[in-house]
Coordinates of C-alpha atoms in Angstrom, one line a residue:
Chain A
M6 CA -13.2 -24.9 -16.1
E7 CA -11.5 -24.0 -19.6
N8 CA -14.0 -21.5 -20.4
Q9 CA -14.0 -19.7 -17.2
D10 CA -10.3 -19.3 -17.3
L11 CA -10.6 -18.1 -20.7
Y12 CA -13.0 -15.4 -19.7
Y13 CA -10.5 -14.2 -17.1
E14 CA -7.5 -14.3 -19.4
K15 CA -9.2 -12.8 -22.5
D16 CA -12.0 -10.6 -21.5
F17 CA -11.4 -9.5 -17.7
L18 CA -7.6 -8.8 -17.6
P19 CA -7.5 -6.9 -20.9
S20 CA -10.4 -4.8 -20.0
I21 CA -8.9 -4.0 -16.7
V22 CA -5.5 -3.2 -18.3
R23 CA -7.3 -0.9 -20.8
W24 CA -9.2 1.0 -18.0
G25 CA -6.4 0.9 -15.5
R26 CA -4.0 2.6 -17.9
G27 CA -6.6 5.1 -18.9
T28 CA -7.6 6.0 -15.4
N29 CA -4.3 6.0 -14.0
L30 CA -2.9 8.3 -16.7
L31 CA -6.0 10.5 -16.0
G32 CA -4.8 10.3 -12.4
V33 CA -1.5 11.8 -13.5
L34 CA -3.4 14.9 -15.0
F35 CA -6.0 15.2 -12.4
A36 CA -3.0 15.6 -9.9
F37 CA -2.0 18.7 -11.4
I38 CA -5.6 20.5 -10.9
P39 CA -5.2 21.7 -7.5
P40 CA -1.8 23.2 -7.9
L41 CA -3.0 24.8 -11.2
V42 CA -5.9 26.2 -9.3
C43 CA -3.9 27.7 -6.9
T44 CA -1.5 29.1 -9.6
A45 CA -4.0 30.1 -12.4
V46 CA -7.0 31.1 -10.5
Y47 CA -5.4 32.6 -7.2
G48 CA -2.4 33.5 -9.1
I49 CA 0.2 32.1 -6.6
W50 CA 3.3 31.2 -8.4
P51 CA 6.3 30.2 -6.4
G52 CA 8.5 30.3 -9.6
W53 CA 10.2 27.4 -11.6
G54 CA 13.4 27.5 -9.2
P55 CA 11.9 26.6 -6.0
I56 CA 9.3 24.1 -7.5
F57 CA 12.4 22.4 -9.1
A58 CA 14.4 22.6 -6.0
G59 CA 11.6 21.1 -4.0
F60 CA 11.1 18.4 -6.5
V61 CA 14.7 17.5 -6.7
M62 CA 14.8 17.0 -2.9
Q63 CA 11.6 14.9 -3.0
A64 CA 12.8 13.0 -6.2
S65 CA 16.1 12.1 -4.4
V66 CA 14.1 10.4 -1.6
S67 CA 11.1 8.8 -3.6
G68 CA 12.5 8.3 -7.2
V69 CA 13.6 4.8 -6.8
F70 CA 10.4 3.9 -5.0
W71 CA 8.3 4.9 -8.1
F72 CA 9.7 1.8 -9.6
V73 CA 10.5 -0.5 -6.7
E74 CA 7.3 -0.5 -5.0
P75 CA 5.1 -1.4 -7.8
I76 CA 7.4 -4.2 -9.2
S77 CA 7.8 -5.6 -5.5
Y78 CA 4.3 -5.4 -4.5
F79 CA 2.8 -6.5 -7.9
N80 CA 2.9 -10.1 -7.0
V81 CA 0.6 -9.6 -3.9
L82 CA -1.6 -7.0 -5.3
G83 CA -2.4 -8.4 -8.8
I84 CA -3.1 -6.3 -12.1
P85 CA -6.3 -4.5 -10.8
G86 CA -5.0 -4.2 -7.4
T87 CA -1.8 -2.5 -8.5
Y88 CA -3.5 0.1 -10.5
M89 CA -6.0 0.9 -7.7
S90 CA -3.3 0.9 -5.0
F91 CA -0.8 3.3 -6.7
L92 CA -3.7 5.5 -7.6
S93 CA -4.8 5.8 -4.0
G94 CA -1.7 5.5 -2.1
N95 CA -0.8 4.4 1.4
I96 CA 0.3 1.1 -0.2
G97 CA 2.6 -0.8 2.5
N98 CA 0.5 0.6 5.6
L99 CA -3.0 0.1 4.1
R100 CA -3.5 -1.5 0.7
L101 CA -1.3 -4.5 1.2
P102 CA -2.8 -5.4 4.7
A103 CA -6.5 -5.0 3.3
T104 CA -5.6 -7.3 0.4
V105 CA -4.0 -9.9 2.7
A106 CA -6.9 -9.7 4.9
A107 CA -9.4 -10.2 2.3
Q108 CA -7.5 -13.0 0.7
Q109 CA -7.3 -14.9 3.9
A110 CA -10.9 -14.6 4.7
A111 CA -12.0 -15.7 1.4
K112 CA -9.5 -18.6 1.5
V113 CA -7.7 -17.7 -1.9
E114 CA -4.2 -17.6 -2.8
A115 CA -2.4 -14.5 -4.0
G116 CA -1.2 -14.9 -7.6
T117 CA -4.3 -16.9 -8.7
G118 CA -7.2 -15.7 -10.5
E119 CA -9.3 -16.1 -7.7
G120 CA -6.7 -14.1 -5.5
T121 CA -6.6 -11.4 -8.0
V122 CA -10.5 -10.8 -7.8
I123 CA -10.5 -10.8 -4.2
A124 CA -7.6 -8.4 -3.8
T125 CA -9.6 -5.9 -5.9
I126 CA -12.4 -6.3 -3.4
G127 CA -9.9 -5.8 -0.5
V128 CA -8.4 -2.6 -1.8
A129 CA -11.7 -1.1 -2.8
V130 CA -12.9 -1.7 0.7
S131 CA -9.9 -0.1 2.2
I132 CA -10.3 2.9 -0.2
I133 CA -13.8 3.4 1.2
V134 CA -12.8 3.1 4.8
N135 CA -9.8 5.4 4.4
V136 CA -11.9 8.0 2.5
L137 CA -14.6 7.8 5.1
F138 CA -12.2 8.2 8.0
L139 CA -10.4 11.3 6.1
T140 CA -13.8 12.9 5.7
I141 CA -14.8 12.7 9.3
G142 CA -11.3 14.0 10.1
V143 CA -11.4 16.9 7.8
V144 CA -15.1 17.7 9.1
L145 CA -14.0 17.7 12.8
G146 CA -10.9 19.6 11.7
A147 CA -7.4 20.1 13.4
P148 CA -8.7 21.9 16.4
I149 CA -10.8 18.9 17.4
L150 CA -8.6 16.1 16.3
S151 CA -5.7 18.0 18.2
L152 CA -7.6 17.5 21.4
L153 CA -6.5 13.7 21.2
P154 CA -4.1 13.1 24.0
A155 CA -0.5 13.0 22.7
N156 CA 0.0 9.6 24.4
V157 CA -2.8 8.2 22.2
I158 CA -1.0 9.1 19.2
T159 CA 2.4 7.7 20.5
V160 CA 0.5 4.2 21.2
L161 CA -1.1 4.5 17.6
N162 CA 2.4 4.6 16.2
N163 CA 2.9 1.1 17.5
L164 CA -0.2 -0.3 15.6
L165 CA 1.7 -0.7 12.2
P166 CA 4.6 -2.7 13.5
A167 CA 2.0 -5.1 15.1
L168 CA 0.3 -5.4 12.0
F169 CA 3.4 -5.9 9.8
G170 CA 4.4 -8.6 12.2
A171 CA 1.1 -10.3 11.9
M172 CA 1.2 -10.2 8.0
L173 CA 4.6 -12.0 8.3
A174 CA 3.3 -14.5 10.5
Q175 CA 0.2 -15.3 8.5
Q176 CA 2.6 -16.1 5.4
F177 CA 5.3 -17.8 7.7
V178 CA 3.3 -20.4 9.3
P179 CA 2.0 -22.0 6.0
H180 CA 5.5 -21.5 4.4
P181 CA 8.2 -21.9 7.2
K182 CA 11.0 -22.3 4.9
I183 CA 10.3 -19.5 2.5
G184 CA 9.6 -17.4 5.6
T185 CA 12.8 -18.2 7.1
V186 CA 14.7 -17.3 3.9
A187 CA 12.8 -14.0 3.7
I188 CA 13.6 -13.0 7.4
I189 CA 17.3 -13.9 6.9
L190 CA 17.6 -11.8 3.8
A191 CA 15.7 -8.9 5.0
G192 CA 17.1 -8.9 8.6
G193 CA 20.5 -9.3 7.2
M194 CA 20.1 -6.4 4.8
L195 CA 18.6 -4.2 7.5
L196 CA 21.3 -4.9 10.0
L197 CA 23.9 -4.2 7.0
M198 CA 22.0 -0.9 6.3
K199 CA 21.6 0.2 10.0
Y200 CA 25.4 -0.3 10.5
G201 CA 26.3 1.8 7.6
F202 CA 27.5 -1.2 5.2
L203 CA 25.0 0.0 2.5
A204 CA 26.2 3.5 2.5
F205 CA 28.0 3.2 -0.9
L206 CA 24.5 3.1 -2.5
P207 CA 23.1 6.5 -3.4
G208 CA 20.2 7.8 -1.4
S209 CA 18.7 6.0 1.6
P210 CA 19.5 2.4 0.7
S211 CA 16.0 0.8 2.0
Y212 CA 15.3 0.3 -1.6
A213 CA 18.1 -2.3 -1.7
V214 CA 16.6 -4.0 1.3
I215 CA 13.3 -4.4 -0.4
I216 CA 14.7 -5.7 -3.7
V217 CA 16.8 -8.4 -2.0
A218 CA 14.2 -9.3 0.4
V219 CA 11.5 -9.7 -2.2
F220 CA 13.2 -11.1 -5.3
G221 CA 15.9 -13.0 -3.3
T222 CA 13.1 -14.9 -1.5
I223 CA 11.2 -15.6 -4.7
L224 CA 14.2 -17.0 -6.4
I225 CA 15.4 -19.0 -3.4
G226 CA 11.8 -20.1 -2.6
R227 CA 11.4 -21.5 -6.3
K228 CA 14.5 -23.4 -6.0
I229 CA 13.4 -24.8 -2.7
T230 CA 9.7 -25.8 -4.1
E231 CA 11.4 -27.3 -7.3
S232 CA 13.6 -29.5 -5.4
E233 CA 10.9 -30.7 -3.1
L234 CA 8.6 -31.3 -6.1
K235 CA 11.6 -33.2 -7.8
K236 CA 12.0 -35.2 -4.6
A237 CA 8.2 -36.0 -4.3
G238 CA 8.4 -37.2 -8.0
S239 CA 11.1 -39.5 -7.6
A240 CA 9.6 -40.8 -4.3
E241 CA 6.5 -41.9 -6.3
K242 CA 8.5 -43.7 -8.9
Chain B
M9 CA -4.9 37.7 2.7
D10 CA -4.4 34.7 4.9
Y11 CA -3.4 31.7 2.5
M12 CA -5.9 29.5 4.5
S13 CA -8.7 31.2 3.2
I14 CA -7.4 30.0 -0.4
A15 CA -6.5 26.7 1.1
N16 CA -10.1 26.1 2.3
S17 CA -11.8 27.8 -0.6
P18 CA -14.8 26.0 -2.3
L19 CA -12.9 25.9 -5.5
M20 CA -9.9 23.9 -3.8
W21 CA -12.6 21.5 -2.4
L22 CA -13.9 21.1 -5.9
A23 CA -10.5 20.6 -7.5
C24 CA -9.5 18.2 -4.7
G25 CA -12.9 16.5 -5.0
L26 CA -12.3 15.7 -8.6
C27 CA -9.3 13.8 -7.7
V28 CA -10.9 11.8 -4.8
A29 CA -13.9 11.0 -7.3
L30 CA -11.6 9.4 -9.8
V31 CA -10.1 7.2 -7.2
I32 CA -13.7 6.0 -6.1
F33 CA -14.8 5.7 -9.9
Q34 CA -11.9 3.5 -10.7
A35 CA -12.5 1.4 -7.4
A36 CA -16.3 1.0 -8.3
L37 CA -15.6 0.0 -11.8
F38 CA -13.0 -2.6 -11.0
V39 CA -15.1 -4.1 -8.3
R40 CA -18.0 -4.4 -10.9
K41 CA -15.9 -6.3 -13.3
S42 CA -14.2 -8.3 -10.6
L43 CA -17.6 -9.5 -9.3
I44 CA -18.5 -10.7 -12.7
A45 CA -15.1 -12.4 -13.1
G46 CA -15.5 -13.8 -9.7
K47 CA -18.8 -15.5 -10.5
K48 CA -17.2 -17.3 -13.5
L49 CA -14.2 -18.3 -11.5
G50 CA -16.5 -19.9 -8.9
I51 CA -16.0 -17.5 -6.0
T52 CA -19.2 -17.5 -3.9
N53 CA -21.0 -14.8 -2.2
E54 CA -20.0 -16.1 1.2
Q55 CA -16.3 -15.6 0.3
I56 CA -17.0 -12.1 -1.1
K57 CA -18.9 -11.1 2.2
S58 CA -15.9 -12.7 4.2
A59 CA -13.3 -10.6 2.3
V60 CA -15.3 -7.4 2.6
K61 CA -15.8 -7.9 6.3
S62 CA -12.0 -8.8 6.9
S63 CA -10.6 -6.0 4.8
A64 CA -13.1 -3.4 6.4
T65 CA -12.0 -4.6 9.9
G66 CA -8.4 -4.7 8.8
S67 CA -8.5 -1.2 7.4
I68 CA -9.8 0.6 10.5
G69 CA -6.4 0.5 12.3
P70 CA -4.3 1.7 9.4
S71 CA -6.8 4.4 8.7
L72 CA -6.6 5.7 12.2
V73 CA -2.9 6.0 11.9
I74 CA -3.3 8.0 8.7
L75 CA -5.9 10.2 10.5
A76 CA -3.2 10.8 13.3
G77 CA -0.9 11.8 10.6
M78 CA -3.6 14.1 9.1
I79 CA -3.3 16.6 12.1
S80 CA -0.1 18.2 11.1
L81 CA -1.0 18.1 7.5
L82 CA -4.5 20.0 8.3
V83 CA -2.7 22.6 10.1
A84 CA -0.3 23.5 7.5
M85 CA -2.0 22.7 4.1
G86 CA -5.7 23.2 5.1
G87 CA -8.8 20.7 4.9
P88 CA -9.1 20.0 1.0
V89 CA -5.4 19.3 0.2
S90 CA -5.1 17.0 3.2
W91 CA -8.1 15.2 2.4
F92 CA -7.2 14.8 -1.2
R93 CA -3.5 14.1 -0.6
L94 CA -4.3 11.3 1.8
S95 CA -6.8 9.5 -0.5
Y96 CA -4.6 10.0 -3.5
I97 CA -1.1 8.6 -4.6
G98 CA 1.5 8.8 -2.1
A99 CA 1.4 8.0 1.8
V100 CA 1.1 9.8 5.0
A101 CA 4.8 10.1 5.6
Y102 CA 5.5 11.2 2.1
E103 CA 2.9 14.0 2.0
L104 CA 4.3 15.7 5.0
M105 CA 7.8 15.4 3.5
A106 CA 6.9 16.6 0.1
A107 CA 5.0 19.5 1.6
G108 CA 7.8 20.5 3.8
F109 CA 10.2 20.2 0.8
G110 CA 8.2 22.7 -1.1
A111 CA 7.9 25.1 1.8
E112 CA 11.6 24.9 2.6
A113 CA 12.5 25.7 -1.2
V114 CA 11.0 29.1 -0.5
G115 CA 12.8 29.3 2.7
V116 CA 9.7 28.6 5.1
T117 CA 9.4 26.0 7.6
L118 CA 6.2 23.9 7.0
G119 CA 3.5 25.0 9.6
S120 CA 5.7 27.6 11.1
P121 CA 4.1 31.2 11.6
E122 CA 5.9 32.4 8.5
M123 CA 4.0 29.9 6.4
N124 CA 2.4 32.1 3.6
A125 CA 0.6 31.6 0.2
T126 CA 3.9 31.0 -1.6
A127 CA 5.1 28.3 0.6
F128 CA 1.6 26.6 0.4
A129 CA 1.6 26.7 -3.5
C130 CA 5.2 25.4 -3.7
G131 CA 4.4 22.7 -1.3
L132 CA 1.4 21.7 -3.6
W133 CA 3.3 21.6 -6.5
V134 CA 6.1 19.5 -5.1
M135 CA 3.4 17.1 -3.7
T136 CA 2.2 16.4 -7.1
L137 CA 5.3 16.3 -9.0
G138 CA 7.1 14.0 -6.5
S139 CA 4.1 11.5 -6.6
I140 CA 3.2 11.2 -10.1
G141 CA 6.0 8.9 -10.7
W142 CA 4.2 6.0 -9.0
V143 CA 0.8 6.4 -11.2
L144 CA 2.7 7.2 -14.5
F145 CA 4.9 4.0 -13.9
T146 CA 1.9 1.7 -12.9
G147 CA -0.2 3.3 -15.6
L148 CA 2.2 2.3 -18.2
A149 CA 4.1 -0.7 -17.1
T150 CA 1.6 -2.8 -14.9
H151 CA 0.5 -5.2 -17.9
K152 CA 4.2 -5.8 -18.2
L153 CA 4.9 -6.6 -14.6
D154 CA 2.3 -9.5 -15.2
K155 CA 4.9 -10.9 -18.0
F156 CA 7.8 -10.4 -15.6
R157 CA 6.0 -12.5 -12.8
N158 CA 5.9 -15.4 -15.5
V159 CA 9.6 -14.9 -16.0
L160 CA 10.1 -15.2 -12.2
A161 CA 7.9 -18.4 -12.3
G162 CA 10.4 -19.8 -14.7
G163 CA 7.3 -19.9 -17.2
R164 CA 5.5 -22.6 -15.0
K165 CA 2.2 -21.7 -13.9
E166 CA 2.2 -24.0 -10.9
M167 CA 5.0 -21.8 -9.6
L168 CA 3.0 -18.6 -9.6
P169 CA 1.7 -19.1 -6.1
V170 CA 5.2 -19.7 -4.9
V171 CA 6.3 -16.6 -6.5
S172 CA 3.5 -14.6 -4.7
A173 CA 4.4 -16.4 -1.5
G174 CA 7.9 -15.5 -1.7
A175 CA 7.0 -11.9 -2.6
M176 CA 4.8 -11.8 0.5
C177 CA 7.1 -13.3 2.8
G178 CA 10.1 -10.8 1.5
A179 CA 7.8 -7.8 1.7
F180 CA 6.5 -8.5 5.1
S181 CA 9.9 -9.5 6.5
Y182 CA 11.2 -6.0 5.3
L183 CA 8.1 -3.9 6.6
S184 CA 8.2 -5.8 10.0
L185 CA 11.8 -6.2 10.7
D186 CA 12.4 -2.6 9.7
R187 CA 10.5 -1.9 13.0
V188 CA 12.2 -4.6 15.0
V189 CA 15.7 -3.4 14.3
L190 CA 14.7 0.0 15.9
F191 CA 15.1 -1.8 19.3
N192 CA 12.4 0.2 20.9
S193 CA 8.8 -0.4 21.9
Q194 CA 8.0 -0.9 18.1
T195 CA 10.1 -4.1 18.3
Y196 CA 7.9 -5.5 21.1
A197 CA 4.8 -4.4 18.9
A198 CA 6.1 -6.3 15.8
I199 CA 7.1 -9.4 17.7
A200 CA 3.7 -9.5 19.7
G201 CA 1.8 -9.2 16.4
F202 CA 3.9 -12.0 14.8
V203 CA 3.2 -14.3 17.7
I204 CA -0.4 -13.5 18.3
M205 CA -0.9 -14.2 14.4
A206 CA 1.0 -17.0 14.2
I207 CA -1.0 -18.7 17.0
F208 CA -4.2 -17.8 15.3
T209 CA -2.8 -19.1 12.0
A210 CA -1.4 -22.4 13.3
Y211 CA -4.7 -23.0 15.2
N212 CA -6.8 -22.5 12.1
Q213 CA -5.1 -24.5 9.8
K214 CA -6.9 -27.4 11.4
A215 CA -9.9 -25.7 13.0
N216 CA -10.7 -23.6 9.9
K217 CA -13.0 -21.0 11.8
K218 CA -14.4 -18.2 9.9
W219 CA -14.4 -15.7 12.5
I220 CA -10.6 -16.1 12.9
R221 CA -10.2 -15.7 9.0
E222 CA -12.2 -12.5 9.3
W223 CA -11.0 -11.0 12.6
S224 CA -7.2 -12.3 13.2
F225 CA -5.6 -9.4 11.5
C226 CA -7.8 -6.6 13.5
I227 CA -7.3 -8.6 16.7
S228 CA -3.4 -9.1 16.2
M229 CA -2.8 -5.5 15.4
F230 CA -4.7 -4.0 18.3
L231 CA -3.5 -6.6 20.7
G232 CA 0.2 -6.3 19.6
M233 CA -0.1 -2.6 19.9
A234 CA -1.5 -3.1 23.5
V235 CA 1.4 -5.5 24.5
S236 CA 3.9 -2.8 23.6
I237 CA 2.3 -0.1 25.9
P238 CA 4.4 -0.9 28.9
F239 CA 7.7 -0.6 26.8
I240 CA 7.0 3.0 25.4

């Protein structure tokens, strides 16, 4: 058992970190290839001014999430899953559900070595499925996809809410106390945001909701578990 | 020249294809390493097969939603860019917003008849610049996040699963209640998804049926969506 843990800690994780850092930093460079082709080969240059203006508008919306999302979702995705998820995108709406579904099916817990290995497989499968669907979509093209009746698309809008509810339930049932804490924190913050009480924060304050919901639940959950362990310990004596 | 002939040119396909190839290369490499590590940790082939089946069926619904979002992106930005952006950093809502901001910065509404090559190029630049923060940060800091996780666990290894459970409950509460507080048909969808999955999970704690572990997410999301239809 010691040896196996040793391989995971000393061989697997360091090699994942080495390759993950390399591929993700390469991913930063690769992201510039399509716009560079557009500018250098086809000679279309919008000018620094508009690009900067567009970037500032986008960064004011996304900037906080560059940090908040990796930090908040890391505990579910694990090290390899985090590299893969943020290179491939669509985290909350695809990579997280795929990870949780894989871990549930394999009966492993997030945060353990087994959970991390299975998360990698879950994210990889979701990448294949997603690229496959997109490839079919791009081959069919907009004219054919637009033939989808409008009400099908309206109905599809309700798929993710149902999935998110299911993800919460799958965690809530085995951890009802931690789940209740999370619902109170997230629900309270969301209502505060909805009725304008978080308006003092810069930008759209949903990042504050995520931070409080995730880290508040972690800290309170730990306190609850610690006191439960203590109680169980003194009962044994 | 119509900008769509540039947007759909073979060279754009090649440039975008390189990025998609990198995503697939990384995934293949990590899966190979994980399978080796998994064997040493005692993960069985049966578990791997179950994980693959469950994440595949669980990915179909979300991928359909991304596909629906692809339509407006296809019209405005062409095939290669839509295909690449939706398999790369960012998310379906992000891409439309970034392309829109880019076009807006040169005074054009994304997808309008005035859409031209300059707006296309500006959109593409903004999509890239606005998204690299995520990969740059994870590329540089992921290994440090692991240390941070140990801090959250108070340095106690037995607390790590509690940290993960707390993180999951917190993240999923945010994602689902965000839809509940809309107080429209999405509210019903989220609650229905919760109730259906809660029944599956509670039942399976004792029954321990493999098909439930593998299919419950897929069933819950489509059934939850169906329940909400009368409220749309």
